[in-house]
Backbone as a ProteinNet text record, in pm:
[ID]
protein_1_A
[PRIMARY]
MAKLILSMDGLVLKEISLAKERMLIGRRPSNDIQIDNLAISGEHAAVITILNDSFLEDLNSTNGTLVNGQPVKKHLLKNCDVVEIGKYKLKYVTEQAPSSEASVFEKTMMSRAPDVARPVVSVAPPPMPPSMPPAPAPAPVPAGTGTIRILSGVNAGRELVLTKTLATLGKPGIQVAVIARRPHGYTITHVEGAQYPTINGQPIGTQAHPLNDHDLLEIAGAKMEFFLK
[TERTIARY]
1055.7	1105.3	1059.5	1023.4	973.4	1090.9	1059.7	1165.6	1106.9	1201.9	1175.4	1227	1148.5	1189.7	1213.4	1335.3	1372.4	1364.9	1293.8	1277	1275	1299.1	1288.3	1234.6	1131.8	1075.9	1034.1	990.3	942.7	1056.4	1181.6	1293.6	1335.2	1334.7	1367.9	1525.1	1568.2	1714	1769.3	1704.8	1744.3	1633.3	1653.6	1565.6	1649.9	1582.9	1655.8	1567.5	1627.5	1563.6	1574.7	1455.4	1451.2	1505.7	1641.4	1704.1	1738.1	1742.8	1773.9	1644.3	1647.6	1533.4	1507.5	1615.9	1603.2	1699.4	1636.3	1721.5	1699.5	1807.8	1807.5	1807.2	1733.4	1730.8	1770.7	1878.6	1913.6	2031.1	2085.8	2179	2321.4	2348.3	2483.8	2522	2647.3	2697.9	2668.7	2655.4	2636.9	2498.8	2406.7	2267.5	2263.6	2171.2	2150.3	2109.4	2025	1976.2	2019.1	2131.7	2179.2	2121.9	2062.9	2012.5	2084	2180.5	2265.3	2194.8	2108.9	2037.8	2015.2	2032.5	2028.1	1888.9	1784.3	1649.3	1623.2	1714	1701.1	1790.4	1732	1816.5	1923.6	2021	2126.3	2080.3	1989.4	1913.3	1770.1	1707.6	1572.2	1461.2	1473.2	1359.4	1424.7	1341.1	1382.9	1269.6	1304.6	1202.4	1233.9	1143.4	1159.4	1078.4	1140.8	1069.6	1075.2	952.9	940.9	853.6	917.3	847.6	794.3	664	603.5	558.5	579.8	532.8	650.3	628.1	728.7	668.5	732.6	689.3	784.3	732.2	808.2	797.6	914.3	924.8	1004.1	943.1	1015.9	1099.5	1231.2	1328.6	1338.8	1222	1220.8	1299.9	1277.7	1344.4	1303	1388.7	1361.2	1241.5	1232.8	1136.4	1013.2	1025.8	909.9	918.2	829.4	811.7	664.4	632.7	499.8	480.5	359.9	313.4	188.9	189.7	73	26.8	119.8	83.5	44.3	45.8	12.8	132.7	153.1	268.8	244.3	352.6	339.5	459.2	437.6	542.9	572.7	467	474.8	369.8	399.3	308	338.2	236.2	246.5	236	341.6	342.4	256.2	186.8	103.6	162.6	135.3	184.8	151.9	244	233.5	227.1	240.9	254.4	367.4	360	463.7	510.4	642.7	699.2	768.5	746.9	812.3	904	1030.9	1129.2	1195.1	1171	1217.8	1156	1245.2	1194.5	1195.7	1241.8	1253.6	1135.3	1106.1	994.6	1042.3	992.4	1030.8	895.9	885.1	757.8	788	691.7	702.3	632	701.1	647.3	670.7	564.8	580.7	491.3	539.2	459.6	372.7	391.1	316.5	232.4	113.2	21.9	68.4	46.5	85.8	23.8	96.6	44.7	-84.2	-186.4	-321.3	-324.4	-210	-213	-175.9	-142.3	-108.1	-233.4	-228.2	-342	-294	-380.7	-344.8	-436.1	-370.5	-456.4	-400.7	-493.1	-464	-488.5	-467.8	-488.3	-639.2	-727.4	-874.4	-922.1	-835.5	-884.1	-766.9	-792.3	-690.4	-749.4	-682	-727.1	-672.2	-748.9	-707.1	-684.7	-570.2	-542.2	-574.8	-602.1	-628.2	-518.9	-560.4	-463.1	-380	-404	-336.1	-252.4	-117.7	-26.5	-34.2	1.4	7.6	117	84.9	184	298.2	421.8	535.2	570.6	574.6	598.3	732.4	824.8	957.9	966.2	1036.7	1060.6	1208.1	1249.3	1387.4	1436.1	1552.2	1612	1655.7	1665.3	1716	1865.3	1908.2	2049.1	2148.3	2253	2353.5	2457.8	2512.2	2623.6	2744.3	2819.7	2939.4	3031.4	3040.6	3146.1	3108.5	2973.8	2926.3	2923.2	2948.5	2938.8	2786.2	2751.5	2612.2	2561.8	2431.7	2368.3	2361.1	2365.4	2362.7	2226.9	2234	2115.5	2015.1	1884.8	1787	1783.5	1734.8	1727.3	1633.1	1666.6	1579.6	1448.3	1344.1	1205.9	1192.5	1124.2	1107.4	1053.4	1116	1073.6	952.3	840.4	716.1	658.6	532.7	453.9	464.3	508.6	525.3	376.7	385.7	260.3	293.1	202.8	212.9	108	151.4	60.4	59.7	-59.4	-67.5	-55	30.7	61.3	-0.5	-46.4	-97.8	-225.8	-303.5	-416.1	-539.5	-647.4	-772.3	-767.6	-673.2	-654.1	-552.8	-511.9	-413.1	-462.4	-365.6	-398.3	-439.2	-480.5	-518.9	-393.5	-413.1	-303.9	-329	-225.7	-233.6	-130.7	-186	-96.5	-51.3	81.8	145.2	170.1	50.4	58.8	69.6	40.1	41.4	180.4	199.5	328.1	373.3	274.8	301.3	198.7	237.7	146.3	191.1	102.7	128.7	77.9	161.7	118.5	146.1	57.2	75.6	-38.8	-19.6	-120.6	-74.4	-143.1	-111	-99	5.3	22.3	105.6	122.1	194	314.1	300.6	407.2	357.1	419.7	375.1	507.7	487.3	603.3	543.9	617.3	576.8	659	586	652.3	636.5	752	755.8	791.8	721.2	744.7	831.6	953.4	1050.2	1092.5	1161.1	1204.5	1295.6	1376	1469.7	1417.1	1300.3	1242.2	1159.8	1131.3	1052.9	1143.4	1106.1	1180.3	1076.9	1121.1	1031.6	1104.7	1030.6	1088	1000.3	1066.5	999	962.3	834.1	795.9	729.1	685.9	625.8	643.7	665.7	676	809.4	815.9	935.5	1025.3	974.1	1048.3	1039.1	1140.8	1148	1080.3	1013.6	970.9	1088.8	1063.9	1174.5	1156.2	1271.6	1274.8	1370.6	1303.1	1367.9	1427.7	1359.1	1397.6	1488.1	1534.1	1624.7	1554.9	1580	1514	1574.8	1489.1	1533.4	1609.9	1601.3	1672.7	1599.9	1676	1616.6	1610.7	1688.2	1702.1	1606.3	1577.4	1498.7	1571.2	1494.7	1554.8	1498.2	1578.2	1527.4	1450.8	1347.5	1271.3	1302.9	1333.4	1360.7	1252.4	1248.8	1134.9	1140.7	1026.2	1002.9	1064.3	1088.1	1127.8	1009.2	1044.2	937.3	940.1	824.9	819.7	735.5	757.8	676	658.6	531.1	497.5	379.2	392.5	295.1	233	322	284.1	223.4	203.8	146.9	263.7	258.8	359.6	310.4	397.7	353.1	473.1	447.1	554.7	546.9	661.5	668.7	725.2	644.9	697.4	659.2	723.3	697	620	518.7	443.2	400.9
1029	965.9	1038.9	973	1028.3	1090.2	1190.5	1258.9	1302.1	1340.1	1394.8	1538	1627.4	1773	1796.6	1811.2	1826.3	1973.6	2006.7	2139.7	2149.1	2265.6	2290.5	2431	2450.1	2583.3	2654.5	2578	2634.4	2661	2641.1	2667.5	2536.9	2537.9	2417	2400.3	2279.2	2258.4	2189.9	2083.9	2015	1918.4	1872.6	1769.2	1649.9	1528.3	1407.4	1310.9	1269.4	1172.5	1029.8	958.2	818.4	723.9	735.4	659.3	524.1	487.6	353.1	286.8	149.2	75.1	88.1	104.9	129.3	240	343.6	461.1	482.3	495.3	514.6	664.3	696.5	834.9	829.5	910.9	913.7	1006.8	1003	1094.6	1059	930.9	876.9	916.4	937.1	971	863.5	737.2	619.3	624.5	707.6	704.7	767.3	727.3	793.6	939.9	963.4	1101	1123.3	1197.4	1231.1	1366.1	1354.5	1470.6	1478.4	1568.3	1573	1648.3	1581.8	1639.7	1538.4	1571.5	1477	1422.8	1484.2	1434.1	1312.2	1290.7	1191.5	1075.6	954.4	835.1	809.8	728.9	693.6	641.6	545	497.7	509.9	616.4	657.1	592.1	597.2	547.8	502.5	434.4	393.1	409	440	454.4	338.2	251.4	140	173.7	177.5	213.8	91	54.8	-60.2	-11.1	1.7	56.8	197.7	216.5	349.2	366.8	269.5	277.9	289.2	381.8	395.1	370.6	300.3	265.2	326.5	390.8	443.7	350.3	322.9	239.8	302.7	314.9	362.6	252.6	275.8	182.9	173	172.6	171.5	283.6	406.9	527.5	568.6	641.6	686.3	783.4	879.1	985.6	960.8	857.6	825.3	904.3	861.4	918.5	955.3	1074.1	1109.8	1124.9	1091	1125.4	1201.3	1324.3	1413	1425.5	1434.4	1455.6	1335.5	1214.5	1087.5	1000.8	939.9	846	723.5	677.4	557.8	457	335.5	239.3	201.4	169.5	138.5	227.6	280.8	368.2	365.3	347.2	358.7	503.6	567	709	746.5	856.5	916.2	1054.6	1101.3	1227.8	1337.9	1417.2	1534.7	1488.9	1366.6	1324.5	1401.1	1440.6	1511.8	1421	1379.2	1296.5	1392.9	1373.7	1457.6	1376.9	1414.9	1354.7	1460.1	1469.1	1574.8	1704.3	1808.5	1937.5	1940.6	1837.3	1832.6	1769.9	1818	1761.4	1719.4	1607.5	1553	1531.4	1617.6	1607.1	1514.1	1416	1309.1	1364.9	1371.3	1424.1	1316.9	1282.4	1196	1237.9	1224.6	1261.6	1149.5	1024.6	909.5	865.4	822.9	772	638.5	600.6	472.1	362.3	251.4	138.8	88.3	74.2	21.7	-127.4	-192.3	-327.5	-420.6	-362.3	-444	-506.2	-633.3	-699.9	-769.1	-763.9	-829.2	-940.5	-1058.1	-1161.5	-1212.7	-1256.5	-1324.1	-1464.7	-1543.1	-1687.3	-1720.7	-1624.7	-1650	-1582.7	-1513.5	-1452.2	-1442.3	-1457.7	-1447.5	-1399.3	-1291.8	-1240.9	-1318	-1347.4	-1429.3	-1345.7	-1354.9	-1280	-1362.2	-1298.1	-1372.5	-1473.6	-1588.8	-1699.8	-1674.5	-1569	-1551.3	-1432.9	-1452.3	-1336.8	-1250	-1126.9	-1036.7	-1078.7	-1079.7	-1119.3	-1017.7	-1071	-977.3	-964.3	-838.6	-811.1	-749.8	-806.2	-750	-699.5	-585.4	-520.2	-521.2	-572.7	-577	-436.7	-395	-263.3	-246	-130.5	-115.8	-159.5	-201.5	-246.3	-129.9	-167.3	-63.6	-57.9	62.4	73.4	-6.3	-63.1	-154.2	-80.8	45.6	120	141.6	112	142.1	7.2	2.5	-121.6	-151.5	-278.6	-321.7	-272.8	-241.8	-204.5	-315.9	-285.3	-392.3	-470	-594.9	-677	-635.9	-643.2	-606.2	-705.4	-658.3	-752.2	-864.6	-988.2	-1102.5	-1093.8	-1147.2	-1145.6	-1280.3	-1281.5	-1403.9	-1515.8	-1631.5	-1750	-1817.3	-1755.8	-1805.5	-1703.5	-1728.6	-1643.8	-1691.5	-1603.5	-1652.5	-1680.2	-1778.8	-1825.3	-1870.2	-1822.7	-1865.9	-1975.7	-2085.4	-2193.6	-2193.5	-2187	-2197.8	-2337.4	-2364.9	-2501.4	-2532.6	-2432.6	-2452.3	-2367	-2400.3	-2318.4	-2360.1	-2270.1	-2298.7	-2282.7	-2207.6	-2179.8	-2281.4	-2384	-2476.1	-2533.5	-2525.8	-2576.8	-2468.7	-2352.1	-2242.7	-2171.2	-2105.4	-2037.7	-1896.2	-1813.5	-1671.4	-1650.1	-1617.9	-1595.4	-1448.5	-1432.5	-1299.9	-1225.1	-1193.6	-1118.8	-963.7	-917.4	-775.8	-726.5	-601.3	-541.9	-572.5	-558.5	-585	-674.8	-759.7	-839.2	-839.7	-794.1	-781.2	-900.9	-970.4	-1095.1	-1079.8	-1144.6	-1147.9	-1090.3	-1056.7	-992.9	-859.8	-745.7	-615.4	-615.3	-544.9	-544.7	-664.1	-768.3	-884.5	-902.2	-926.6	-946.7	-928.5	-845.6	-814.2	-813.1	-878.5	-871.2	-834.5	-781.6	-741.4	-819.7	-887.9	-952.4	-858.2	-818.4	-732.3	-805.6	-788.2	-848.4	-748	-790.9	-704.4	-768.8	-685.2	-745.2	-862.6	-866.6	-984	-1090.7	-1078.5	-1184.9	-1124.7	-1209.2	-1174.5	-1157.8	-1054.1	-1034.2	-1021.4	-1048.4	-1032.9	-940.4	-846.2	-746	-742.6	-740.1	-732.8	-584.5	-557.7	-418.8	-390.2	-506.8	-484	-609.5	-586.8	-694.6	-702.8	-748.7	-757.7	-866.7	-970.1	-1084.4	-1081.6	-1132.7	-1136.8	-1261.6	-1256	-1376.7	-1463.6	-1592.1	-1684.9	-1742.6	-1775.3	-1849.7	-1974.1	-2088.1	-2217.4	-2220.6	-2163.3	-2166.3	-2061.7	-1967.7	-1859.6	-1728.6	-1641.2	-1501.8	-1424.1	-1344.8	-1271.1	-1143.7	-1090.9	-965.5	-845.9	-733.6	-605.6	-576	-637.2	-609.2	-693.3	-651	-727.9	-863.2	-972.6	-1103.5	-1165.8	-1218.7	-1277.5	-1413.2	-1439.6	-1559.8	-1660.5	-1781.8	-1886	-1990.8	-2064.3	-2166.2	-2267	-2285.5	-2383.9	-2342	-2207	-2163.1	-2182.3	-2215.2	-2231.1	-2108.6	-2044	-1919.4	-1945.1	-1861.9	-1854.2	-1708.8	-1661.8	-1527.5	-1518.7	-1458.8	-1438.1	-1575.7	-1674.3	-1809.8	-1902.2	-1847.9	-1926.9	-1970.7	-2105	-2159	-2166.5	-2136.3	-2123.4	-2158.3	-2188.7	-2219.1	-2121.9	-2072.8	-1988.1	-2075.7	-2070.7	-2140.4	-2073.5	-2104.3	-2042.9	-2140.6	-2085	-2171.2	-2098.2
-132.4	-14.4	113.3	216.1	338.9	410.4	499.1	574.9	706.4	791.2	932.4	933.7	980.2	993.9	1150.6	1184.2	1326.4	1365.9	1477.9	1526.1	1673.4	1724.9	1869.5	1887.6	1965.4	1996	1866.4	1768	1640.9	1540.1	1583.1	1496.3	1421	1289	1217.3	1218.8	1264.7	1280.4	1153.3	1106.5	985.4	934.4	812.2	754.8	734.9	766.2	755.2	659.8	554.6	470.7	525.7	516.7	573.2	469.5	440.7	334.7	379.3	509	550.2	604.4	599.9	641.5	798	871.5	1018.8	1051	1118.5	1154.8	1306.6	1378.4	1520.9	1558.5	1666	1713.8	1859.2	1892.8	2037.3	2061.2	2184.5	2230.2	2181.3	2164.8	2132.8	1987.1	1965.3	1824.1	1727.3	1779.2	1680.4	1619	1667	1614.3	1480.3	1396.4	1263.4	1275.3	1380.1	1408.3	1555.9	1570.9	1700.3	1758.8	1876.9	1947.8	2074.5	2094.4	2210.8	2324.8	2399.8	2510.2	2617.5	2743.2	2849.1	2876.6	2821.7	2834.9	2736.9	2644.9	2545.1	2573	2566	2601	2491.7	2532.4	2438.4	2304.1	2310.6	2190.1	2228.9	2178.2	2232	2150.5	2017.5	1937	1796.6	1722.8	1588.3	1488.7	1369.3	1259	1154.5	1134.2	1039.6	919	805.8	674	581.7	541.9	450.4	332.9	212.7	98.8	126	130.7	153.6	298.8	384.3	522.1	617.6	723.7	826.6	963.7	1044	1179.4	1279.7	1384	1490.5	1608	1673.8	1787.3	1897.7	2021.4	2132.6	2186.8	2214	2252	2406.5	2472.2	2621.4	2672.3	2618.7	2660.1	2801	2865.4	2999.1	3007.6	2918	2925.6	2822.1	2745.7	2654.5	2521.3	2431	2302.4	2282.3	2228.2	2195.1	2049.7	2002.4	1862.9	1871.4	1816.5	1826.2	1972.6	2065.2	2201.4	2285.8	2225	2288.4	2309.4	2421.8	2438.7	2359.9	2295.4	2210.4	2234.4	2210	2207.1	2061.7	1982.1	1840.9	1768.6	1652.3	1584.6	1431.6	1350.3	1213.6	1174.9	1125.6	1094.6	981.4	991.8	886.2	851.3	731.2	684.5	785.7	826.4	918.8	1064.2	1097.9	1233.4	1297	1422.3	1490.9	1611.2	1602.9	1708.7	1805.7	1937	2033.4	2124.6	2127.7	2210.2	2289.9	2420.7	2501.9	2450.8	2433.1	2382.4	2233.3	2168.8	2021.6	1954.7	1832.8	1751.3	1621	1576.3	1440.7	1365	1263.6	1180.2	1061.5	1055.4	949.1	820.7	710.7	591.7	479.9	410.2	291.9	182.8	60.4	-57.2	-106.6	-48.5	-89.4	24.9	-9.8	92.9	143.3	273	318.8	236.1	220.9	141.9	199.1	111.7	149.6	134.2	101	64.1	187	296.8	408.5	474.3	504.1	564.1	687.9	796.9	924.2	949.8	996.2	1043.2	1176.2	1263.3	1381.6	1364.9	1473.9	1465.4	1439.5	1475.6	1460.8	1331.9	1250.9	1129.3	1038.6	907.3	803.5	677.6	618.5	490.2	377.8	281.5	170.6	41.1	-23.4	-146.6	-264	-382.2	-503	-535.9	-597.2	-621	-742	-825.3	-943.7	-927.6	-950.4	-939.2	-1064.5	-1047.3	-1165.1	-1262	-1390.1	-1487.1	-1494.4	-1519.6	-1525.6	-1679.3	-1717.2	-1863.6	-1875.4	-1954.9	-1973.5	-2116.5	-2129	-2257.3	-2290.9	-2402	-2432.6	-2462.8	-2410.7	-2436.7	-2578.1	-2635.6	-2769.2	-2778.8	-2895	-2909.4	-2878.9	-2822.4	-2786.7	-2899	-2919.3	-3018	-2973	-3068.1	-3032.8	-2935.6	-2937.4	-2865.7	-2718.9	-2687.6	-2548.4	-2476.5	-2342.3	-2266.8	-2247.8	-2235.8	-2215.1	-2080.6	-2079.7	-1956.2	-1854.2	-1720.9	-1619.7	-1632.1	-1600.9	-1604.3	-1499.1	-1527.1	-1424.7	-1310.4	-1192.5	-1077.3	-1111.9	-1069.2	-1097.1	-1037	-1093.7	-1036.3	-960.4	-846.5	-768	-849.8	-841.3	-920.5	-851	-866.4	-805.4	-709.9	-671.9	-585.4	-445.8	-352.7	-210.7	-148.2	-66.1	-1.3	143.6	236.3	375.3	403	457.6	498.6	654.2	720.7	854.9	907.1	1004.3	1049.3	1179.4	1260	1392.1	1413.8	1523.8	1559.3	1475.6	1488.9	1428.9	1272.5	1227.9	1081.4	1014.1	1085.6	1030.6	894.4	800	666.9	570.6	613.8	529.7	476.6	360.9	290.3	256.3	262.6	224.5	110.5	-1	-120	-116.6	-123.4	-105.5	-236.4	-304.3	-430.2	-405.7	-286.2	-259.2	-216.7	-219.8	-189	-39.4	50.8	191.1	251.8	339	417.5	561.5	651.3	793.6	870.2	941	1007.5	1158.9	1237.5	1384	1462.6	1580.6	1674.1	1720	1684.1	1731.4	1886.5	1934.1	2079.8	2134.6	2058.9	2106	2016	1890.7	1794	1655.8	1576.4	1441.1	1353.6	1229.9	1137.5	999.3	910.5	776.3	670.2	578	462.2	344.8	285.1	165.6	45.8	-62.5	-194.4	-274.4	-301.4	-372.5	-501.5	-584.4	-717.3	-704.7	-594.8	-577.8	-487	-442	-355.2	-239.8	-139	-25.4	96.9	180.6	305.9	419.2	540.1	659.9	755.6	812.9	909.4	1035	1148.3	1278.4	1300.9	1345	1359.8	1499.5	1571.5	1694.5	1785.2	1916.3	2006.7	2074.5	2199.7	2277.7	2219.8	2160.6	2107.4	1956.9	1887.1	1740.3	1691.5	1573.8	1507.6	1475.3	1451.4	1425.3	1286.1	1221	1095.9	1122.2	1105.6	1129	1266.9	1362.4	1508.7	1552.7	1452.4	1489.5	1485.7	1588.9	1579.3	1465.5	1399.3	1274.5	1309.2	1431.3	1463.1	1411	1407.9	1379	1224.8	1145.9	1000.5	924.9	798.8	711.2	683.3	685.3	669.5	539.6	451.5	324	354.3	282.4	303.3	186.5	220.9	129.9	120.7	16.2	-9.5	106.7	167.9	272.6	410.8	428.4	565.5	659.4	780.6	886.5	972.3	991.1	1064.3	1196.1	1297	1411	1450.7	1438.8	1467.5	1564.3	1674	1777.7	1815.2	1824.7	1873.2	1759.8	1643.7	1531.8	1451.2	1414.3	1329	1180.4	1092	948	860.3	738.5	640.5	522.9	475.7	360.5	245.5	125.9	10.1	-116.1	-219.9	-352.9	-431.7	-505.4	-602.3	-724.5
[MASK]
+++++++++++++++++++++++++++++++++++++++++++++++++++++++++++++++++++++++++++++++++++++++++++++++++++++++++++++++++++++++++++++++++++++++++++++++++++++++++++++++++++++++++++++++++++++++++++++++++++++++++++++++++++++++++++++++++++++

């Protein structure tokens, strides 16, 4: 699991595991990572973690956020990146490399994944003694492979099959969302842009949102449909 190592003037203060999908950093006690310093905004920044990838987002803070000495608004964190907030530093450490399966497409370009999903193999557990309670049932596997069909623009009618762990959709600098393939189904999470993507006309907000068959999405001005096949 990835973590942040908080320090000031070279002195390590604590280590924080990125155990939640979205963790807030700021001066207020309600933040997941509270740093009580007047140079830090009430809600200064957020770290969004999806599978093996973590994104840093500056929440329009007064004094800004730096990564490796450079001011950022949105940033995909890499191992050993150093986030600077006021006089404090947060070193990002992960034992896993970022997912290489994320693909970005804009309205003028779309990556196409293989049309055949990986087979799912299940192995029956050994029989349990009568005196022991049965093991809990495993999480259900999605009934079908998620697919995105573009409904507007020059790519209208084209499809992206979501066989990979992560698929990143949108336009960097304008609006970006990540669709994650999980054991219980597919979810979409907003990672960049002032406005949230919409599902069936409703903004998805800050948390991961489950995707259902035939949901209508709008990301960076492009309209698309999610369905299972």
